[in-house]
CSV table of C-alpha atoms (C1' of nucleotides) and ligand atoms in Angstrom, one decimal:
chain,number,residue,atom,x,y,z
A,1,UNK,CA,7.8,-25.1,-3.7
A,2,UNK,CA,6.5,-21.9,-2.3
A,3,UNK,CA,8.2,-19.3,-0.4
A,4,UNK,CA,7.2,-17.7,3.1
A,5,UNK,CA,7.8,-13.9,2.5
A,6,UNK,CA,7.0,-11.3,4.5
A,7,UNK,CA,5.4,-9.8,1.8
A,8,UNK,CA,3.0,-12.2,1.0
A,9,UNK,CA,2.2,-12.4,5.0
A,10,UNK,CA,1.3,-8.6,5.5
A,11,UNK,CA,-0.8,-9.1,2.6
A,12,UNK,CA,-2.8,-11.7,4.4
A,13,UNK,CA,-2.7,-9.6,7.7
A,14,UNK,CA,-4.1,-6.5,5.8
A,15,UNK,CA,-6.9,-8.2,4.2
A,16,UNK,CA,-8.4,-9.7,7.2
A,17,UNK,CA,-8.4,-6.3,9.4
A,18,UNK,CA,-10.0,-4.8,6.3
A,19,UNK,CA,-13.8,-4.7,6.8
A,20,UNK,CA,-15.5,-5.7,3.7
A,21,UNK,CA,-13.9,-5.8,0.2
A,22,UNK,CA,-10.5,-4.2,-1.3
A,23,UNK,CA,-9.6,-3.8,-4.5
A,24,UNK,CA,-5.5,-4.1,-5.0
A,25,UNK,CA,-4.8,-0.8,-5.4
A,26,UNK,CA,-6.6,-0.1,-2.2
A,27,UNK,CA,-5.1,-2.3,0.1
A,28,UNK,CA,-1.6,-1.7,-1.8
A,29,UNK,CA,-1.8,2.1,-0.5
A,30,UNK,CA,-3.2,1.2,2.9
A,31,UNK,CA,-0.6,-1.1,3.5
A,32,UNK,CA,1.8,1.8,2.2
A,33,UNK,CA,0.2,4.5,4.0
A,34,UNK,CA,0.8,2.0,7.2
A,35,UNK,CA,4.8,2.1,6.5
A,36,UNK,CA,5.1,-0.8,4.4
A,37,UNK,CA,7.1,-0.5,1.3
A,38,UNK,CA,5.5,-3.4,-0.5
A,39,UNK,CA,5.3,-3.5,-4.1
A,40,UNK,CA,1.8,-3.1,-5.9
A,41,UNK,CA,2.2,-6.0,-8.5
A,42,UNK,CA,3.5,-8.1,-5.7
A,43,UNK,CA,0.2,-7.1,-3.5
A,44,UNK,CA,-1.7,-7.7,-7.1
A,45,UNK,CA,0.2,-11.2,-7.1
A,46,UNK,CA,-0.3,-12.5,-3.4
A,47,UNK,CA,-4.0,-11.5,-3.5
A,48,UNK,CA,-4.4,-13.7,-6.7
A,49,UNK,CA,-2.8,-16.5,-4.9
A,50,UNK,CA,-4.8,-16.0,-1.8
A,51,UNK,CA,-8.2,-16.4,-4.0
A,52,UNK,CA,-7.0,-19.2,-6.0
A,53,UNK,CA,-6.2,-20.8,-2.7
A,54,UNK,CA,-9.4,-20.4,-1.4
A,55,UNK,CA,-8.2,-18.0,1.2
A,56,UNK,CA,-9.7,-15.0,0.2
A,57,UNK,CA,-13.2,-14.3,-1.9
A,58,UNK,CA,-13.1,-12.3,-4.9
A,59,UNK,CA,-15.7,-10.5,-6.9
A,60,UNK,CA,-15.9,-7.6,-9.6
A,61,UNK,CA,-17.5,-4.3,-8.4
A,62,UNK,CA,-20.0,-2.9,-10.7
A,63,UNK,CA,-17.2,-1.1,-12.2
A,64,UNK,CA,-15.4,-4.2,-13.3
A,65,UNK,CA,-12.4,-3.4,-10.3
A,66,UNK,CA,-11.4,-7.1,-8.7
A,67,UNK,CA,-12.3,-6.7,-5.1
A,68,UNK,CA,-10.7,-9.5,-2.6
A,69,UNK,CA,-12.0,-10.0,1.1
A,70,UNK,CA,-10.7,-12.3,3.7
A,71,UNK,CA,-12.6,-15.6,3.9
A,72,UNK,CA,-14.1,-15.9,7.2
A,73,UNK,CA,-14.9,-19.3,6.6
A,74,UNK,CA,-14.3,-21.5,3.7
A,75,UNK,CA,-17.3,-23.4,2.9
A,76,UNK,CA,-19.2,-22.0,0.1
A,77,UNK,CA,-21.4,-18.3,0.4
A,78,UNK,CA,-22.6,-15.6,-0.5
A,79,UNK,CA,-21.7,-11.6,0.1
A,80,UNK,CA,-24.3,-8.8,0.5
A,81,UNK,CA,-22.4,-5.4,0.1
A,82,UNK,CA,-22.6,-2.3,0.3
A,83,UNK,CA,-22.1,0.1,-2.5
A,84,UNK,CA,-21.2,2.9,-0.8
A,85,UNK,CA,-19.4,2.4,2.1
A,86,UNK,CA,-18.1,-1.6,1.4
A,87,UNK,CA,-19.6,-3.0,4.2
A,88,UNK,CA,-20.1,-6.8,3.6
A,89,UNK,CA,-22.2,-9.2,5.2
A,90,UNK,CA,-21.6,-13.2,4.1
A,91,UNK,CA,-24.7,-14.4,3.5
A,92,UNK,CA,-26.0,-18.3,3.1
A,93,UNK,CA,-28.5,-19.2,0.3
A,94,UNK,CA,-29.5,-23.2,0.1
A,95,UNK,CA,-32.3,-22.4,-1.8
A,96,UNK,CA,-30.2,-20.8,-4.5
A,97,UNK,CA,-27.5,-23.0,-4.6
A,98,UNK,CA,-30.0,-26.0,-5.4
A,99,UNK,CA,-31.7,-24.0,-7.5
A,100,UNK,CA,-28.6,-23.2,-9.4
A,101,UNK,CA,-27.7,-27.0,-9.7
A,102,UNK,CA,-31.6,-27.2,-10.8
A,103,UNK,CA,-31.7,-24.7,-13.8
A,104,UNK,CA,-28.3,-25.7,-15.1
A,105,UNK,CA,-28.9,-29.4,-15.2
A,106,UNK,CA,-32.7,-28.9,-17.0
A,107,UNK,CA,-31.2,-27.3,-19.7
A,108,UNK,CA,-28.8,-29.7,-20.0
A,109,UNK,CA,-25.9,-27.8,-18.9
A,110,UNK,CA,-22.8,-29.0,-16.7
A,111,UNK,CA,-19.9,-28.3,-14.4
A,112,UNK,CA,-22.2,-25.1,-13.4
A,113,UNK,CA,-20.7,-22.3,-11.2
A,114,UNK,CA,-22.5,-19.3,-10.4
A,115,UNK,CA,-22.0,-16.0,-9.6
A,116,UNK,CA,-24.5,-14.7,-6.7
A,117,UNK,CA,-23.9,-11.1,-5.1
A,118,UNK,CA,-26.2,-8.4,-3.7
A,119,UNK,CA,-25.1,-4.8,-3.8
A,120,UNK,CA,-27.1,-2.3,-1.9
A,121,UNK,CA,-27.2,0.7,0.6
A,122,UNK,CA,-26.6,-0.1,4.2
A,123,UNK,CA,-28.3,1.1,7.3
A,124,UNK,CA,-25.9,3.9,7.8
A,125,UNK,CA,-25.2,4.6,4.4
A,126,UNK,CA,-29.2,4.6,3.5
A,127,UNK,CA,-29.4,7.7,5.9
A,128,UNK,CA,-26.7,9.3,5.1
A,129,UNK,CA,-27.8,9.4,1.2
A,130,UNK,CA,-31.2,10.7,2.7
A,131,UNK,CA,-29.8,13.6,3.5
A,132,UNK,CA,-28.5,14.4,0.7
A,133,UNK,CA,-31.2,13.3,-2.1
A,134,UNK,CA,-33.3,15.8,-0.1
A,135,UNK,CA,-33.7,18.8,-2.4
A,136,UNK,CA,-33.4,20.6,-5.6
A,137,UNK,CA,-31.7,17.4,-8.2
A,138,UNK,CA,-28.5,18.4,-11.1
B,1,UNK,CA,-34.5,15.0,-27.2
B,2,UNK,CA,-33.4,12.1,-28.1
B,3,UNK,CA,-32.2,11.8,-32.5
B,4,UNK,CA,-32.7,8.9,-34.2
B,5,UNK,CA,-29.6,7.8,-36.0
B,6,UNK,CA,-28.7,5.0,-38.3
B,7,UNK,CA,-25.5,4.3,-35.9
B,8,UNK,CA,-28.1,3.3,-32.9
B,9,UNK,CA,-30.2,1.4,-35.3
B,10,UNK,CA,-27.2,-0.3,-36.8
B,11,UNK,CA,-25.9,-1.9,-33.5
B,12,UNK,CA,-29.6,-2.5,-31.9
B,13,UNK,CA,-30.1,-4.8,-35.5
B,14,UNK,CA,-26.2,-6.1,-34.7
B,15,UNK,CA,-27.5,-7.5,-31.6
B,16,UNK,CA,-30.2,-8.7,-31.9
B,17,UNK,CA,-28.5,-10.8,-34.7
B,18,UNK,CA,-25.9,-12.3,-32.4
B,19,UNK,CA,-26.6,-15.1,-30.5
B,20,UNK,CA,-25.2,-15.2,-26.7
B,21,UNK,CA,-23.7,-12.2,-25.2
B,22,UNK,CA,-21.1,-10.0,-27.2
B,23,UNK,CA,-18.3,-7.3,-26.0
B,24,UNK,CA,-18.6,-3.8,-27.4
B,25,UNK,CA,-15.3,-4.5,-29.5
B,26,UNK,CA,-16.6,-7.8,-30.8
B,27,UNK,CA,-20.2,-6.2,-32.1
B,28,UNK,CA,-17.8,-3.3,-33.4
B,29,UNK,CA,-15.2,-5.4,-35.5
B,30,UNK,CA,-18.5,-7.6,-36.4
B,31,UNK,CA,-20.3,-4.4,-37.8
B,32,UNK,CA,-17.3,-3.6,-39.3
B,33,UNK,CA,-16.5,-6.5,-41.1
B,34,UNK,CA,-19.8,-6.1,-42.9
B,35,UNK,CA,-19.4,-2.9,-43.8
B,36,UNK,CA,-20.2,-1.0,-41.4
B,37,UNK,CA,-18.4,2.0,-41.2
B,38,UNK,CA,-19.6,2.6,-37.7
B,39,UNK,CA,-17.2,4.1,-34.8
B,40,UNK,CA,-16.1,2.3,-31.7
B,41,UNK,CA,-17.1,5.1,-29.2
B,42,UNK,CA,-20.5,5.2,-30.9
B,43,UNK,CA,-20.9,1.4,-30.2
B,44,UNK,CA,-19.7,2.0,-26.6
B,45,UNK,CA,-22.3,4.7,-26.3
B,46,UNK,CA,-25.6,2.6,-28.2
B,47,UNK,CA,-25.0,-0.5,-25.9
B,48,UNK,CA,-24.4,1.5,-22.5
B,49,UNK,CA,-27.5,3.5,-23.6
B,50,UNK,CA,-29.9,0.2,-24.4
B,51,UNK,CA,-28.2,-1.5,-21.2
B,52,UNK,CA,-29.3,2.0,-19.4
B,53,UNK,CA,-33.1,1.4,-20.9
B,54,UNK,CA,-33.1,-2.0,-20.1
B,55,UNK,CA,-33.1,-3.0,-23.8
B,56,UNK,CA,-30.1,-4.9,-23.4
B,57,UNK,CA,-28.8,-6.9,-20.8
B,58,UNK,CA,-25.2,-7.1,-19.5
B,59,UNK,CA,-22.8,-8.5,-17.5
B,60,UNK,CA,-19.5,-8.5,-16.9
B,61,UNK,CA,-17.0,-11.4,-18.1
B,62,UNK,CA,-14.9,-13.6,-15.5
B,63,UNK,CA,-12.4,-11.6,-17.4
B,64,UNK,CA,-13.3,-8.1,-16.4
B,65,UNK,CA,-14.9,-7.1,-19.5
B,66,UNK,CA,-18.7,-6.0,-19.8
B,67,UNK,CA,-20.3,-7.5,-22.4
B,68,UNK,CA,-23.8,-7.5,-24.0
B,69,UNK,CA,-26.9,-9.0,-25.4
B,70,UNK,CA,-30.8,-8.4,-26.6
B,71,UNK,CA,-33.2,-8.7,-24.0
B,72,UNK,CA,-36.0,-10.7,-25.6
B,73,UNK,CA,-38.3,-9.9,-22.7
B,74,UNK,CA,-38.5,-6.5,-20.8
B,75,UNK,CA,-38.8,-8.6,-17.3
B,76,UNK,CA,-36.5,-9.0,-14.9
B,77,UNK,CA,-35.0,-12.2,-15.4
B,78,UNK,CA,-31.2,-13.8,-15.8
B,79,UNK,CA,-29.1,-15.8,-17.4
B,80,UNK,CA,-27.1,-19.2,-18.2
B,81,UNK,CA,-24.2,-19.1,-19.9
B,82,UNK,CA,-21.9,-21.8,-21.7
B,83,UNK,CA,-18.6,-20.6,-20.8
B,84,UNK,CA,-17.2,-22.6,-23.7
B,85,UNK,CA,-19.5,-21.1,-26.9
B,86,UNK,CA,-21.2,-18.2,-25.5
B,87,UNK,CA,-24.9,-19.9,-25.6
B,88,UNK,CA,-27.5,-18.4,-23.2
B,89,UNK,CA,-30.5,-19.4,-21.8
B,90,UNK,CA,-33.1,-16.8,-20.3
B,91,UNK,CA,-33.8,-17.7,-17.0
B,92,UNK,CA,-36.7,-17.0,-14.7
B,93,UNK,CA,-36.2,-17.0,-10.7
B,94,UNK,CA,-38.9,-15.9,-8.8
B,95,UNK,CA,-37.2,-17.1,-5.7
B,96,UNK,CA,-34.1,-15.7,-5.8
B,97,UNK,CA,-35.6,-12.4,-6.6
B,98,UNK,CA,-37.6,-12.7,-3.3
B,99,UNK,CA,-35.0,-14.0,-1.8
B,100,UNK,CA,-32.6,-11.1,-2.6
B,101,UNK,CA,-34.8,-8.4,-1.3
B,102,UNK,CA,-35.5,-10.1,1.5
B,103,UNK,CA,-32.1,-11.4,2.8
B,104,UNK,CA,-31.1,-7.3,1.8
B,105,UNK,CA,-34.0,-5.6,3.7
B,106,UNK,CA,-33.3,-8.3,6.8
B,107,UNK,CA,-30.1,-6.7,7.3
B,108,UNK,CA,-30.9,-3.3,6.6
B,109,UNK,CA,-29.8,-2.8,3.4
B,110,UNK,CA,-32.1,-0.5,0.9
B,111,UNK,CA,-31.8,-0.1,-2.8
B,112,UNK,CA,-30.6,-3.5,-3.3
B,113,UNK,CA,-29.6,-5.1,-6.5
B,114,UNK,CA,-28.5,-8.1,-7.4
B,115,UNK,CA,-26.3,-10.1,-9.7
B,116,UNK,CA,-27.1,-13.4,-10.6
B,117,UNK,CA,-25.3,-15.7,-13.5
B,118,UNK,CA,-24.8,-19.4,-13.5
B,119,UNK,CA,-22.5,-20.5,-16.2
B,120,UNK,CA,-21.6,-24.1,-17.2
B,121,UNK,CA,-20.9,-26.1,-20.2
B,122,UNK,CA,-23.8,-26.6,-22.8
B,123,UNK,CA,-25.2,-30.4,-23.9
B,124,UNK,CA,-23.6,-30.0,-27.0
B,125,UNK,CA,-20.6,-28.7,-25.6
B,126,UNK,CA,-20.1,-31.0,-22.9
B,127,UNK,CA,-19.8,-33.7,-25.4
B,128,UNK,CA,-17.0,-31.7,-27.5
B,129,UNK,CA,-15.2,-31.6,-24.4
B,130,UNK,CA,-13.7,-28.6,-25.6
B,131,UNK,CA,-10.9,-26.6,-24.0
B,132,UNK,CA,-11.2,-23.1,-24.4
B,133,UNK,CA,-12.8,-22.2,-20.8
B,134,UNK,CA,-14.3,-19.6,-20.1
B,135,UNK,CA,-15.8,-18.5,-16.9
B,136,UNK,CA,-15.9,-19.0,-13.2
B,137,UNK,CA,-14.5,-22.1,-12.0
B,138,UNK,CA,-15.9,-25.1,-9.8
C,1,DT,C1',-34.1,26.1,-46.1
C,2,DC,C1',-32.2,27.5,-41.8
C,3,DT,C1',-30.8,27.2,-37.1
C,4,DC,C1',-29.9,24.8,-33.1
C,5,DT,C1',-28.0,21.3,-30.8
C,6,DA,C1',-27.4,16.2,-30.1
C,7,DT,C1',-24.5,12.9,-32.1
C,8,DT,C1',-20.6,11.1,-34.2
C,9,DG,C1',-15.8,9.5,-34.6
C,10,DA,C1',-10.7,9.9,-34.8
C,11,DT,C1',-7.7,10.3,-31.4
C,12,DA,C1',-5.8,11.2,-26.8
C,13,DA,C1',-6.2,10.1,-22.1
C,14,DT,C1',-7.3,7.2,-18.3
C,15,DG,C1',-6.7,3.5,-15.2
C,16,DA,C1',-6.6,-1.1,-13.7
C,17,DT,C1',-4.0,-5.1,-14.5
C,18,DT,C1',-0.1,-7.8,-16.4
C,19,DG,C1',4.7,-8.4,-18.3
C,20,DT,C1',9.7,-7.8,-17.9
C,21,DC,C1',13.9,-8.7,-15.8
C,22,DA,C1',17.8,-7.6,-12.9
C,23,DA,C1',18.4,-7.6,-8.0
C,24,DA,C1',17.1,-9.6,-3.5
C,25,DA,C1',15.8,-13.2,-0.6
C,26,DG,C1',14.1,-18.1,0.9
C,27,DC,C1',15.6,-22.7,1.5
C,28,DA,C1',18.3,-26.9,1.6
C,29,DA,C1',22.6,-28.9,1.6
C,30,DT,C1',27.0,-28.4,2.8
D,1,DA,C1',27.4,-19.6,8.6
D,2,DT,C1',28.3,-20.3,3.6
D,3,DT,C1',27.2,-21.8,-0.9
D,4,DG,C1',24.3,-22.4,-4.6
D,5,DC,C1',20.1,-22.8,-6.8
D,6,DT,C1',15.5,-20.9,-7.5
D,7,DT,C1',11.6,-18.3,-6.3
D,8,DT,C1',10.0,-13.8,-5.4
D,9,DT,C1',10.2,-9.1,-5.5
D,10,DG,C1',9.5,-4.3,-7.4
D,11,DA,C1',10.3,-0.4,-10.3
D,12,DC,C1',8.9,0.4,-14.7
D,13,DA,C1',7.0,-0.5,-19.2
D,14,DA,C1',3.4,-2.5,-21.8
D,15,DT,C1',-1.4,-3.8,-22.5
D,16,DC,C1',-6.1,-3.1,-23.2
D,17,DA,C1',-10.8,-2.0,-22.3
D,18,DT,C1',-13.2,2.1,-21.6
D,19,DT,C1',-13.9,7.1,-21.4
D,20,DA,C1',-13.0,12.0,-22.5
D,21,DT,C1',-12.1,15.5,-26.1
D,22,DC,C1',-13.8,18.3,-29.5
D,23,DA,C1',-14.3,19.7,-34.2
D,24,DA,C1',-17.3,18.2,-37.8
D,25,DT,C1',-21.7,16.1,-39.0
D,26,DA,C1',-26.4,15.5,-39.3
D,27,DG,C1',-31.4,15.0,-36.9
D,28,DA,C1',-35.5,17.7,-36.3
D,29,DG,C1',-38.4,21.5,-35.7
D,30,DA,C1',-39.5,26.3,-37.3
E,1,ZN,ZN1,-22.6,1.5,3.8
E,2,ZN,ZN1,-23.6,-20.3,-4.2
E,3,ZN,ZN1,-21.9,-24.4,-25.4
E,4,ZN,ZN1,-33.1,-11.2,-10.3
DNA sequence: TCTCTATTGATAATGATTGTCAAAAGCAAT
DNA sequence: ATTGCTTTTGACAATCATTATCAATAGAGA
């Protein structure tokens, strides 16, 4: 059976006042930097329960970090995030989920899953970045 | 300037022999196993170098690791992958790419990119029933 | 051939993630 | 509340893919 710890708890509670996605490591020293003396593995274990659960998304940053968000709802989505900043919007896609189901079963494939995110420069961040591609480059 | 060497050669032709996508390690023990007395920085650097000139497509394994394989087309395009032996079909999805850009430039995002992979079990595999699993999950 | 410099590769370093295991803490039954 | 059993924790070591070093090697143009 499993336990209620307060650990696992302030876990939960950090990932869903975080805005977008965290890696481990991240929320580990934000929840450390808040006065928490959690451990890291044990923030690396409860956010690997949470996503198997279903209670949190997960998804691999460009630079192969795990990053976990809280699930805002739990049907099935999409994220569209930005690479600067984190910023996440949960998107819907119909069209490519049947899609998905469409390719995979003309080529005779089964059991398909997919992996669908968009990365990208937000509003904020796109201006920002303006700034400072204006001018001399290296 | 960029030199030609027999290193770059040596994993472009290692590639293009192997069917499905490969890790850098796995191309490097293959190459070395047939002689090959090839480096395993040098294969590091070829494959992020033909991935950086779009001769090479990758993506990054449930598992964390970024792994690799020809491009047979310079287009845009993605993949299906059997998560039990590795084989992968070339894909074409017009409407997920417009969909990306749009769904992106709707909520203000610029510079967007996408990643898109739907892995399942093969025909044949399906079958075999096999066990080793690899790949996201239902 | 002779420079000049990009490239190589053995090895060290990095860094995220997982394994270890004794100590601490949940939970159910006394 | 106390006991007893078991899960969970956390400091630390271990793993493992990837990157950084840097002296030695080898393209390529003069
Ligand atoms: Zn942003
Ligand atoms: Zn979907
Ligand atoms: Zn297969
Ligand atoms: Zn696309």
């Amino acid at each position: 059976m499993k336990r209620n710890t307060w650990q696992r708890e302030a876990v939960r509670e950090a990932l869903g006042q975080t805005e977008g996605f965290v890696s481990a490591q991240g929320l580990h020293s934000a929840l450390h930097t808040s006065g928490s003396p959690i451990g890291l593995a044990t923030v690396y274990r409860a956010l690997g329960d949470l996503a198997g659960a279903g209670d949190a998304d997960s998804l691999q940053s460009p630079e192969g970090e795990s990053l976990y968000r809280a699930c805002s709802t739990d049907a099935h989505h999409h994220h569209l995030i930005c690479r600067n900043c984190g910023l996440t919007v949960e998107i819907e896609a119909d069209a490519v989920e049947t899609w998905a189901k469409t390719v995979a079963a003309k080529n005779g494939f089964t059991q398909a899953a997919h992996v669908v995110d968009v990365f990208g420069l937000c509003a904020s961040c796109t201006q920002a970045a303006t700034v400072h591609v204006v001018g001399p480059q290296q």
